[in-house]
Short mmCIF file of C-alpha atoms in Angstrom, two decimals:
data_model
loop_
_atom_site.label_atom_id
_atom_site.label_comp_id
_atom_site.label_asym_id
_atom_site.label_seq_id
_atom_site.Cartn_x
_atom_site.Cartn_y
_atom_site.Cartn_z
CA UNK R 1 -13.73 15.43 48.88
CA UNK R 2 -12.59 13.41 46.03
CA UNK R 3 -8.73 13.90 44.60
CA UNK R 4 -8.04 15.64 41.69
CA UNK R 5 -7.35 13.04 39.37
CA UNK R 6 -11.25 11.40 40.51
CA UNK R 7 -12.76 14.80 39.85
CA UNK R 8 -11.10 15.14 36.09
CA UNK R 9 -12.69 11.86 35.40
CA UNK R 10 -15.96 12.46 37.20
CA UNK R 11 -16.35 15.78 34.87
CA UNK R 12 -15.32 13.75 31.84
CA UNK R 13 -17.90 11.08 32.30
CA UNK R 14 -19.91 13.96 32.70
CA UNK R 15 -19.68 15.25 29.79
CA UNK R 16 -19.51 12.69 28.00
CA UNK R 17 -22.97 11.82 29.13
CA UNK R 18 -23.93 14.94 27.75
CA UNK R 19 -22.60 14.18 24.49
CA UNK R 20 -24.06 10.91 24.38
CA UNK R 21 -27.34 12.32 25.45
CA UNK R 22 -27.46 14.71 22.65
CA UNK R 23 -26.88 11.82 20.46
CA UNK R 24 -29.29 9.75 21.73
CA UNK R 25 -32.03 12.60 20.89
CA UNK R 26 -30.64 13.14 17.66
CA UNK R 27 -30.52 9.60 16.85
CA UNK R 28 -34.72 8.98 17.61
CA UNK R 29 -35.35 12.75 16.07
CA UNK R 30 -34.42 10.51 13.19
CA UNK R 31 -31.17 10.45 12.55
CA UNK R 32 -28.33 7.88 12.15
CA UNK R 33 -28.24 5.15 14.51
CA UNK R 34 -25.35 4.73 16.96
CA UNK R 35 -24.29 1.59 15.86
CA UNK R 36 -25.10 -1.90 13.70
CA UNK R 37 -24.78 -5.55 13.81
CA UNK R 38 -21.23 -6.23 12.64
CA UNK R 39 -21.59 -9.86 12.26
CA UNK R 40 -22.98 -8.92 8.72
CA UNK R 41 -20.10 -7.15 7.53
CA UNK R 42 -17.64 -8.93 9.10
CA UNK R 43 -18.86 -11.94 6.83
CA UNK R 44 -18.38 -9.61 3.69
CA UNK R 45 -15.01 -7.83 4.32
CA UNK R 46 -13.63 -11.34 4.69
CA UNK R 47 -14.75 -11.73 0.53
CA UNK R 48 -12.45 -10.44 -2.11
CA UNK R 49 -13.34 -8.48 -4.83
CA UNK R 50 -12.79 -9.72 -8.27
CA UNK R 51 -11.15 -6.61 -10.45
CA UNK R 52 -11.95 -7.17 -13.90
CA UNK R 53 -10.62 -5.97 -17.01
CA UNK R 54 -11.51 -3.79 -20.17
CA UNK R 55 -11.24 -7.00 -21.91
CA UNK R 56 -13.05 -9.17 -19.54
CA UNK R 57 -16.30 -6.28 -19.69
CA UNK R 58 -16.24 -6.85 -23.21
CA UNK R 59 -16.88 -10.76 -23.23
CA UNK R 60 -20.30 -10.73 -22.07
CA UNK R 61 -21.37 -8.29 -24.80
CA UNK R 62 -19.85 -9.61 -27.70
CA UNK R 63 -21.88 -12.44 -28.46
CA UNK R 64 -24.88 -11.49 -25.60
CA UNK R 65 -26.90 -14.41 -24.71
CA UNK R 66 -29.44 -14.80 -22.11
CA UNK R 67 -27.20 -17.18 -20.23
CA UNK R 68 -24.38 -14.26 -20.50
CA UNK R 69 -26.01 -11.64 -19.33
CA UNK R 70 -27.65 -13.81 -16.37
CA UNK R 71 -24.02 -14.23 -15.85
CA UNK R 72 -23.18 -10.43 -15.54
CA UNK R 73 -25.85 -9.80 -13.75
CA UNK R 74 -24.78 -12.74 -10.62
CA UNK R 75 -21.18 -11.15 -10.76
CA UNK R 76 -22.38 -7.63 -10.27
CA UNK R 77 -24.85 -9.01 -7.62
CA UNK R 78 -22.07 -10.12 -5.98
CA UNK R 79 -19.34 -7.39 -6.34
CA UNK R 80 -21.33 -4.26 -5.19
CA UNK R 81 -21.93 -5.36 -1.82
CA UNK R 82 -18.37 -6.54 -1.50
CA UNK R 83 -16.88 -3.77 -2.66
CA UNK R 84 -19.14 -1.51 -0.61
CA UNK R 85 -18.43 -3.53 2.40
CA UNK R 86 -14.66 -2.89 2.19
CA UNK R 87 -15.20 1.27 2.15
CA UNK R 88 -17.91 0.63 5.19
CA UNK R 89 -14.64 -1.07 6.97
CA UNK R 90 -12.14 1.61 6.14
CA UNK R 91 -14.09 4.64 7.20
CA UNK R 92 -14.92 2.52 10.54
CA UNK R 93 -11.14 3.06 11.00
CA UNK R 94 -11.02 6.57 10.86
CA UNK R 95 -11.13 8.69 13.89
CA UNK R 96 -14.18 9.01 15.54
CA UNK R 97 -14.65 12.96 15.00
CA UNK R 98 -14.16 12.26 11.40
CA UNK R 99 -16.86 9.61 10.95
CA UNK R 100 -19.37 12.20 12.84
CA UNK R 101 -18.55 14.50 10.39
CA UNK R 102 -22.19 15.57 8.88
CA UNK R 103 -21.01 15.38 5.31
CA UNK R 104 -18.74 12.05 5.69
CA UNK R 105 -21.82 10.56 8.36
CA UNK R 106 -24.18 11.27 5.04
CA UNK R 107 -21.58 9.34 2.69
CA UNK R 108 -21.30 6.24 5.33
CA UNK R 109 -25.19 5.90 5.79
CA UNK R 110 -25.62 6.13 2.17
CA UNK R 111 -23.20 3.23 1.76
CA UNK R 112 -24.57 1.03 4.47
CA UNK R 113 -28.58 1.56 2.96
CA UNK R 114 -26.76 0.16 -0.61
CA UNK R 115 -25.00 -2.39 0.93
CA UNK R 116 -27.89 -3.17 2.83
CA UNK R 117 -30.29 -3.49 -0.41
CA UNK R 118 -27.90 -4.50 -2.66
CA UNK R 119 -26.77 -7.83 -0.09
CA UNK R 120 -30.48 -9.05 -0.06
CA UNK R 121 -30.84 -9.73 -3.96
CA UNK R 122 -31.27 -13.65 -4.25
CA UNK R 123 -29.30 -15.00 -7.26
CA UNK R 124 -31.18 -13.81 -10.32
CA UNK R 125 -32.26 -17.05 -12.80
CA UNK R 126 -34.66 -15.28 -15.34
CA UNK R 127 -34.89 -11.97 -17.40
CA UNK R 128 -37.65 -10.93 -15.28
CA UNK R 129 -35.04 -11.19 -12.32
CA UNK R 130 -32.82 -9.21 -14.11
CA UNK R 131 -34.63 -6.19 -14.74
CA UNK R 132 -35.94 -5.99 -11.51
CA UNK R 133 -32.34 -5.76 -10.02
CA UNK R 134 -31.54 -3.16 -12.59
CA UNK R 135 -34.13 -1.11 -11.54
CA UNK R 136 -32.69 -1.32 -7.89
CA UNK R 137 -28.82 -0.17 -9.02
CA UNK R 138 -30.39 2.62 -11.14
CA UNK R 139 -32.08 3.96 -8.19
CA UNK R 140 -28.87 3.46 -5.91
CA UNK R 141 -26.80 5.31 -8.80
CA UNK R 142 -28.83 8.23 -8.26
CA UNK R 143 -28.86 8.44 -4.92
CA UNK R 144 -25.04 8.29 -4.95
CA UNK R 145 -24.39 11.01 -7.12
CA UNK R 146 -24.05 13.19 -3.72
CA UNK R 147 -21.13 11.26 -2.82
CA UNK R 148 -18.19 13.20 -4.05
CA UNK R 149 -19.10 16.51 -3.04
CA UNK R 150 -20.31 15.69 0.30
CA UNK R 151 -16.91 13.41 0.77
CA UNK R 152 -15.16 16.13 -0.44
CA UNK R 153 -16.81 18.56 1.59
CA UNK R 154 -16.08 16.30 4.46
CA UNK R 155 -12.36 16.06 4.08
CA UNK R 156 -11.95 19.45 3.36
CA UNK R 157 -13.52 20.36 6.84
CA UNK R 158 -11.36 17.56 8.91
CA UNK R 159 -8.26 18.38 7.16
CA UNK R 160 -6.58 19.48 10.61
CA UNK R 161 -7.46 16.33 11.80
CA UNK R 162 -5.70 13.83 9.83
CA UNK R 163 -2.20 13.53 7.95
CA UNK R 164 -2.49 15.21 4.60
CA UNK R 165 -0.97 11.33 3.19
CA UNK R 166 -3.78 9.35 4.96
CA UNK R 167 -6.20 11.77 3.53
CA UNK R 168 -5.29 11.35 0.16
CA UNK R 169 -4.87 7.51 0.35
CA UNK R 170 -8.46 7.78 1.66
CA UNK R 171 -10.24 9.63 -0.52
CA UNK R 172 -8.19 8.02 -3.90
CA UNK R 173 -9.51 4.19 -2.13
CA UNK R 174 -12.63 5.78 -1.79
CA UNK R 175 -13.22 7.36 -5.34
CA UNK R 176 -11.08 4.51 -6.94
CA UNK R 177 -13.44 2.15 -5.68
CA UNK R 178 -16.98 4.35 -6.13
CA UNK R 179 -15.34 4.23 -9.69
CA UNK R 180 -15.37 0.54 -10.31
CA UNK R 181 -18.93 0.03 -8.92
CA UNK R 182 -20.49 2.47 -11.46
CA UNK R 183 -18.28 0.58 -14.16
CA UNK R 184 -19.45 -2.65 -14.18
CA UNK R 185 -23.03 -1.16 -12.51
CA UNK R 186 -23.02 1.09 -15.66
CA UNK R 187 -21.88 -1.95 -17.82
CA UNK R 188 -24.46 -4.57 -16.95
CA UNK R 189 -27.26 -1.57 -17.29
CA UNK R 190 -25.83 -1.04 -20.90
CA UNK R 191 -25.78 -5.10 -21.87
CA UNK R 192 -29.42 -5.09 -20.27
CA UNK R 193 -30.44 -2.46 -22.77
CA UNK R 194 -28.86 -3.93 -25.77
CA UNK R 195 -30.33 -7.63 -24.70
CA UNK R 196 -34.11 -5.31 -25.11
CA UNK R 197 -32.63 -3.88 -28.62
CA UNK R 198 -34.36 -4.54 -32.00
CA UNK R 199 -31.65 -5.70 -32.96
CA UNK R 200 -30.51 -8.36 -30.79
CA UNK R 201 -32.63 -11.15 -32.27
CA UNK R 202 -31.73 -13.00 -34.67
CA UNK R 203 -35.02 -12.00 -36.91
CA UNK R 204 -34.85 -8.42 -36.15
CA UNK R 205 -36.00 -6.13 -38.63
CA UNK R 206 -32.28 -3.93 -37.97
CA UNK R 207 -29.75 -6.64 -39.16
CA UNK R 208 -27.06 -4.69 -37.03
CA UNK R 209 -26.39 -2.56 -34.33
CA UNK R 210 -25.87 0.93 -35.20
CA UNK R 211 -23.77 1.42 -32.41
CA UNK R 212 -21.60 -1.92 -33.05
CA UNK R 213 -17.92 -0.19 -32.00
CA UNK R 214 -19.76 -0.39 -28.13
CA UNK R 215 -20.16 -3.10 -26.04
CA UNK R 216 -21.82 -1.93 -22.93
CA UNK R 217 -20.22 1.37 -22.36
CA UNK R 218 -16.98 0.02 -23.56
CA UNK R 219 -15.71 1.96 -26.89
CA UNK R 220 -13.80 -0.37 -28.94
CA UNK R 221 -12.23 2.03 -31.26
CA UNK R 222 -11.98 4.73 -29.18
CA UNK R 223 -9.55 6.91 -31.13
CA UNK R 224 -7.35 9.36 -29.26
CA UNK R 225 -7.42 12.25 -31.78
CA UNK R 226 -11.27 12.31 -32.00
CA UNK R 227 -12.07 12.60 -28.25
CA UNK R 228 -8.91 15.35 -28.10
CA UNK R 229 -10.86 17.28 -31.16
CA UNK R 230 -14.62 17.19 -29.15
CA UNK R 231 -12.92 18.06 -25.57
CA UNK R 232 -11.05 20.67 -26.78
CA UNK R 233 -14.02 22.52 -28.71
CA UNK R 234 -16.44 21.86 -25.75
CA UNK R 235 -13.51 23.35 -23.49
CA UNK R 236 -13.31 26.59 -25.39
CA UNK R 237 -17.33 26.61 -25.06
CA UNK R 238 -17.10 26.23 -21.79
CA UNK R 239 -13.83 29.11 -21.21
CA UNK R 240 -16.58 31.59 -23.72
CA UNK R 241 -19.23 31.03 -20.82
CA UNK R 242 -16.46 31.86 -18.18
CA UNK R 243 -14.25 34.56 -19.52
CA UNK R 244 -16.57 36.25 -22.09
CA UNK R 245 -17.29 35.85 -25.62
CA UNK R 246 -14.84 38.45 -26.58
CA UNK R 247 -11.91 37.02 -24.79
CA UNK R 248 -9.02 35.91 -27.39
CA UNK R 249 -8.76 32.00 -27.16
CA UNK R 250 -5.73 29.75 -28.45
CA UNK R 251 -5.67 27.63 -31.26
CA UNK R 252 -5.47 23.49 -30.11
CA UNK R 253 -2.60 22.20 -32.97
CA UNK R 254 -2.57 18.67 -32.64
CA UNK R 255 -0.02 16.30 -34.06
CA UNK R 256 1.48 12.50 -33.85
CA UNK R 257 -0.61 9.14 -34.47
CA UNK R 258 -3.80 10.28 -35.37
CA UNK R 259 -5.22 7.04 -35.86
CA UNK R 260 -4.10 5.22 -32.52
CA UNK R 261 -7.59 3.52 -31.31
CA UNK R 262 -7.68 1.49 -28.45
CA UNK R 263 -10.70 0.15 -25.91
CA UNK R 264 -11.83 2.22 -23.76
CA UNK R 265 -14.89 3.59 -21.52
CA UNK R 266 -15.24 7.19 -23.37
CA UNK R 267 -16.67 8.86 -20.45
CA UNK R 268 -13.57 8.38 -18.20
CA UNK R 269 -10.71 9.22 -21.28
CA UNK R 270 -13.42 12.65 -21.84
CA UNK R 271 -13.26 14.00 -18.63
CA UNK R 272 -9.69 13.66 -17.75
CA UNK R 273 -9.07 15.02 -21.42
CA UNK R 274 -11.37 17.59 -20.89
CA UNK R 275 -9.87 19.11 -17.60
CA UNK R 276 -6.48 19.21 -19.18
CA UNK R 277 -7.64 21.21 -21.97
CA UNK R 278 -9.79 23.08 -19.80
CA UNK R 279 -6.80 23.99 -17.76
CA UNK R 280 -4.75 24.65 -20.57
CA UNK R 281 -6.74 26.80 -22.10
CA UNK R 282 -8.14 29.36 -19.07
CA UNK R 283 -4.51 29.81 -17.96
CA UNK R 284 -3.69 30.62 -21.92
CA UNK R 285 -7.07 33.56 -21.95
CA UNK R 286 -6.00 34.30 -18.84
CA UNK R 287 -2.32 35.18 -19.09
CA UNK R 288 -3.22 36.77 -22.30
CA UNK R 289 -5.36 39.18 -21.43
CA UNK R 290 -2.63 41.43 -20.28
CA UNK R 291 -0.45 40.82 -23.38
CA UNK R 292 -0.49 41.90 -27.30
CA UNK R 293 -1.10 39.43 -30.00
CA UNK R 294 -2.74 35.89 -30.66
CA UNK R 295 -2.46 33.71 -27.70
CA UNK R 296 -0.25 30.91 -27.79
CA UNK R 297 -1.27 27.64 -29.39
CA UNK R 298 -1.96 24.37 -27.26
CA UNK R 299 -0.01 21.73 -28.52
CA UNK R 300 -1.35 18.18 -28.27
CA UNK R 301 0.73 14.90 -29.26
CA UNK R 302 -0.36 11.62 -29.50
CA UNK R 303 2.15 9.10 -29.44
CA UNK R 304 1.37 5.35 -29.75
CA UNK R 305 3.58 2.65 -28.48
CA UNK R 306 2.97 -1.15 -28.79
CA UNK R 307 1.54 -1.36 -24.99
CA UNK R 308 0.47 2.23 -24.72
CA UNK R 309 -1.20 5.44 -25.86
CA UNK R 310 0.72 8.53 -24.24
CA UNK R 311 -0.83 12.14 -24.80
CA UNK R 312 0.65 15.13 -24.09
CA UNK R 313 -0.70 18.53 -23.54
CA UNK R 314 1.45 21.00 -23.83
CA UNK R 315 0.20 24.80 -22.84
CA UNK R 316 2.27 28.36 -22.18
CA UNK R 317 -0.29 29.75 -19.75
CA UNK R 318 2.62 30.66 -17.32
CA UNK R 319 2.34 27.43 -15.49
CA UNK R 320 1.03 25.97 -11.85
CA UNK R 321 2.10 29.26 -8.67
CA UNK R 322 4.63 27.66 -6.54
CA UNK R 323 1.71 27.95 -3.56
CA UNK R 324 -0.42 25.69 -5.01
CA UNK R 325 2.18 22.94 -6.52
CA UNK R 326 2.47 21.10 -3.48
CA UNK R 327 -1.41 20.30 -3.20
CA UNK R 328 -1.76 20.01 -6.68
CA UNK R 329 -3.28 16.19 -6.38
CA UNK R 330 -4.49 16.92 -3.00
CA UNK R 331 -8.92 17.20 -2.34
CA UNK R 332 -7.94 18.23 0.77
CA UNK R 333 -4.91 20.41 1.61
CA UNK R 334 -4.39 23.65 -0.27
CA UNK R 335 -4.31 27.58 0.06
CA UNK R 336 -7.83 27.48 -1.46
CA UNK R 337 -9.71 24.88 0.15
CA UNK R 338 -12.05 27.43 1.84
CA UNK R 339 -13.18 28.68 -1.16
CA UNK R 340 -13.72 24.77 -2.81
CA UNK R 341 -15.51 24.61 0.37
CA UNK R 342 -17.97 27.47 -0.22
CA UNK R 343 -18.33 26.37 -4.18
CA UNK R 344 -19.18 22.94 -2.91
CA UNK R 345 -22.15 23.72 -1.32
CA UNK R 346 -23.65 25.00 -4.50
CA UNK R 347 -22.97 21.18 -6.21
CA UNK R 348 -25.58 19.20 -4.70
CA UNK R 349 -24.92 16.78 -7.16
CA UNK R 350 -21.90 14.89 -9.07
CA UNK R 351 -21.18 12.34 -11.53
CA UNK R 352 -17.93 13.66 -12.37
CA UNK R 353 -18.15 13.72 -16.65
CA UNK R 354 -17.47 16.54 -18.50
CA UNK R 355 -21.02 16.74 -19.87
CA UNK R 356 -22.04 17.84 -16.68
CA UNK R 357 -20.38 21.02 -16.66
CA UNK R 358 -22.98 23.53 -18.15
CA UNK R 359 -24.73 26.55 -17.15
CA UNK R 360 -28.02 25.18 -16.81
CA UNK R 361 -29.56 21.64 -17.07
CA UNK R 362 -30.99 20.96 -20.21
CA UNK R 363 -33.29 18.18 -21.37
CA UNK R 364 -30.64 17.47 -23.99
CA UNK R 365 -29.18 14.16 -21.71
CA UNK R 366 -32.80 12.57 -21.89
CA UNK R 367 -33.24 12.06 -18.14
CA UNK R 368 -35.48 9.07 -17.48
CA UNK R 369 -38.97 9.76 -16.90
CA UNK R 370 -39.40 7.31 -14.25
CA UNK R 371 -36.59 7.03 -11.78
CA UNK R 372 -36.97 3.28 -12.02
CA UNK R 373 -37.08 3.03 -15.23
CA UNK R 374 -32.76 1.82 -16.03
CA UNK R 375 -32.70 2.64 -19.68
CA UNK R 376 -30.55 5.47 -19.39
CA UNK R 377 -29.11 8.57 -21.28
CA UNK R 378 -27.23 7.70 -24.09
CA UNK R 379 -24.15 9.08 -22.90
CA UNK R 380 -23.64 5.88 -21.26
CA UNK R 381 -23.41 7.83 -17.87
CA UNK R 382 -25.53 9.71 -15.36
CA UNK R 383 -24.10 12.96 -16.03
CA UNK R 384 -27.48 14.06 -17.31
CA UNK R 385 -29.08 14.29 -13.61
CA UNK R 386 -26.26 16.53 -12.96
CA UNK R 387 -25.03 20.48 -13.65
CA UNK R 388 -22.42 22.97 -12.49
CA UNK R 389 -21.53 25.64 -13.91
CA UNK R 390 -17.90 25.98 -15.82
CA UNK R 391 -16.87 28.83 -14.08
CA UNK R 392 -17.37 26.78 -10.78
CA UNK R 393 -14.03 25.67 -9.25
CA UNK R 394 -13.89 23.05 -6.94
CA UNK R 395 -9.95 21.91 -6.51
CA UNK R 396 -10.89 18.34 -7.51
CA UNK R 397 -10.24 17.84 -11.71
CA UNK R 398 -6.60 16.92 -11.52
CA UNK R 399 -6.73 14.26 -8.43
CA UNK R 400 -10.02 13.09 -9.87
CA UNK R 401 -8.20 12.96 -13.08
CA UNK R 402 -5.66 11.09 -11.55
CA UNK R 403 -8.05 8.78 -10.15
CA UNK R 404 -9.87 7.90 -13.47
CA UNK R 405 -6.21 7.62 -14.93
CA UNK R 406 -4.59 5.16 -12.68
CA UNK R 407 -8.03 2.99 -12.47
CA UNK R 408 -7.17 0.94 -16.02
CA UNK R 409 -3.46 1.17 -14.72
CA UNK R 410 -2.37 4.45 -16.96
CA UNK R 411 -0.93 6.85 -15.02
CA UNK R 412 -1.30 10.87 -15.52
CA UNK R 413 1.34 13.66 -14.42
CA UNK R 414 1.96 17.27 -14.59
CA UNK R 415 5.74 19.57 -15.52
CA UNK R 416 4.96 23.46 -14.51
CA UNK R 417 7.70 25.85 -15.17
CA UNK R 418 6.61 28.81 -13.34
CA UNK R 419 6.16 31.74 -15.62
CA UNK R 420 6.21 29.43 -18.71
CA UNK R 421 3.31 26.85 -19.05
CA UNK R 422 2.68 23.18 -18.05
CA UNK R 423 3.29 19.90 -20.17
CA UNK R 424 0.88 16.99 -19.01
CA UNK R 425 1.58 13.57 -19.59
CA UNK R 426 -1.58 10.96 -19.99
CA UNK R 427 -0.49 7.39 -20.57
CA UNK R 428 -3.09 4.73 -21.18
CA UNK R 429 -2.81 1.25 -21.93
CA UNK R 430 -3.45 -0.16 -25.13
CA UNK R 431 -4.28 -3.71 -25.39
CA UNK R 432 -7.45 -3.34 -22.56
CA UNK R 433 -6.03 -6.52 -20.78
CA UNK R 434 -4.99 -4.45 -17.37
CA UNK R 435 -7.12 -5.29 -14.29
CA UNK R 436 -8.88 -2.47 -12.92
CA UNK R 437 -6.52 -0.99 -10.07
CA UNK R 438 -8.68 -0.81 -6.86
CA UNK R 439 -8.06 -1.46 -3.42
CA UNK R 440 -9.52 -4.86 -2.73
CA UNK R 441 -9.22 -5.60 0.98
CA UNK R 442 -10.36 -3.14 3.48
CA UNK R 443 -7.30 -1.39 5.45
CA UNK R 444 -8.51 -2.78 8.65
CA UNK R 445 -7.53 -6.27 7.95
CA UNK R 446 -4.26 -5.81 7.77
CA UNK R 447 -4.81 -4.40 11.49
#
């Protein structure tokens, strides 16, 4: 008769074999393996990533050569697989029940097949090279568009099991980093596409580039009161499809430096614009639905200082309820997360832009016939393989706000007083000479 201290680890080993059992068959049905060589990764965790800036993205396009873009190519060959073995390292610290997860164990396998593929591409020497290797990021940027809600999905679910801080620094590494890859991914696609242009060459029949204030997907002149004007029309659009075409919607009044311009990547400065506005404006129709007269104005003010463009959206939509504040930049935490959850499910896809968010997908983006073929959408993004619809919430605009924010080193952040509105406050910087603002050494160095 054993003791009872040798029979608690006799059942334990028991069922443990269980476990491991049911693993085992799930693993040759076809599933993920139980483990990898890490001699591999090891080698590329111990490489640092190279964070480049606005300024630094422009200087291959300016004056594109072959030799230049060659040259963009080789970094980015170099950079994905880095940066993707860093984010393979940190979720290998999390705890075990996390990784097994189904939604994070889809994100992790995903990463290790593009870090896989992407670590194999010899250094590319001709143009030939080149668009071969564009072919293979345009098909990994596609498969990747399931990362954010499945992540999301993920945390939500194994909330109880880590500290609300860790998850947050997690997911903001995470999407800070799946942020930078689709940048300069995204960027060398674009310089690829003008190197093909007509009017490229030096005897082209177009003597210039109609879309000159772009290089790559960086906007030059990106001017503050322009992009505020389009997001805030496509945001009352979008509040129509939600509330109603009959619902009363509030003027946008906007005011300051209307002619601040600075460089920028248009897609990121849209979307975190556009959720603002979006926000503003619901909570406006919303509050005034139950009250006479016009709805209350949103006030927008651009103010441009020597290092920085600050923008501030200013709304009286009876600001943030004092149960949600605290989780306000949370994906995770939050008296709603259950119902993120359940809307979650029903967005297969994400590229997080706000030309995604639409009732139905349209042909409008000009989705690539072939799904090798990289010359993409015009909207420099791959927003048009992706649709939700507007009335859709999901909990994750303002932190993913946030995210895109903080990336070129702005910073974004939110004033509620309850039963008034909410003044937001989006600072970016000017000159485009910050580095990108990513973790670049996987947490489990530091170990």
């Amino acid at each position: 008769m054993l003791p009872p201290v040798a029979r608690r680890i006799q059942t334990t080993i028991r069922l443990k074999d269980c476990y491991l059992c049911r693993q085992e068959i799930r693993w040759a049905s076809g599933g993920a393996p139980p483990w990898r060589p890490a001699a591999i990764l090891d080698e590329w965790v111990q490489r640092e990533a190279r964070p480049i800036s606005l300024r630094q993205l422009t200087f291959f396009g300016r004056t594109l050569t072959e030799y230049r873009l060659l040259s963009s190519a080789n970094y980015v060959r170099t950079e994905l697989p880095t940066r993707l073995a860093h984010r393979l390292r940190d979720m290998q610290t999390l705890p075990y029940v996390v990784v097994t997860n189904p939604h994070m164990s889809h994100v992790y396998e995903l990463y290790y097949k593009a870090f896989e593929t992407l670590r194999r591409v010899r250094e590319i020497k001709t143009v030939d090279d080149n668009d071969r290797y564009c072919n293979i990021i345009t098909e990994t940027l596609q498969e990747h568009l399931t990362v954010i809600p499945k992540l999301t999905m993920g945390i939500i679910e194994c909330q109880s099991l880590m500290k609300p801080e860790e998850t947050n620094r997690f997911m903001n590494t995470l999407l800070r980093s799946r942020i930078s890859r689709r940048v300069i991914a995204e960027q060398h696609l674009a310089l690829t596409e003008t190197f093909h242009s007509p009017w490229h060459f030096p005897d082209a029949k177009q003597p210039q580039d109609p879309s000159s204030d772009f290089v790559g997907d960086v906007f030059l002149k990106c001017n503050a009161k322009e992009v505020v004007e389009e997001c805030s029309q496509r945001a009352r659009t979008l509040a129509r499809e939600a509330f109603g075409s009959a619902c009363r919607m509030p003027e946008v009044n906007l005011q300051g430096h209307l002619n601040a311009t600075f460089p920028y990547i248009l897609s990121h400065l849209q979307y975190i614009v556009g959720e603002l506005l979006r926000n503003s404006i619901e909570a406006v129709v919303e509050r005034w639905r139950h009250l006479p007269g016009h709805p209350a104005p949103v006030d927008v003010l651009i103010c441009e200082a020597p290092q920085h463009v600050i923008i501030r959206i200013s709304d009286q939509g009876g600001g943030i309820p004092k149960d949600i504040l605290p989780s306000l930049w949370s994906f995770g935490k939050g008296p709603r997360s259950h119902i993120h959850l359940e809307n979650l499910v029903r967005v297969p896809k994400m590229a997080a832009t706000m030309q995604e968010l639409r009732a139905f997908p349209t042909s409008a983006g000009g989705i690539a016939a072939d799904a090798n073929d990289w010359r993409r959408p015009v909207d420099g993004s791959l927003s048009s393989l992706t649709y939700r619809p507007p009335d859709l919430r999901l909990g994750m605009g303002l932190p993913m706000s946030r995210v895109y924010a903080e990336y070129w080193a702005g910073s974004l952040e939110l004033h509620s007083l309850e039963g008034y509105g909410v003044d937001a406050f989006l600072t970016i910087s000017k000159l485009g000479n910050k580095n990108e603002q990513l973790s670049t050494r996987a947490s489990m160095d530091a170990v």
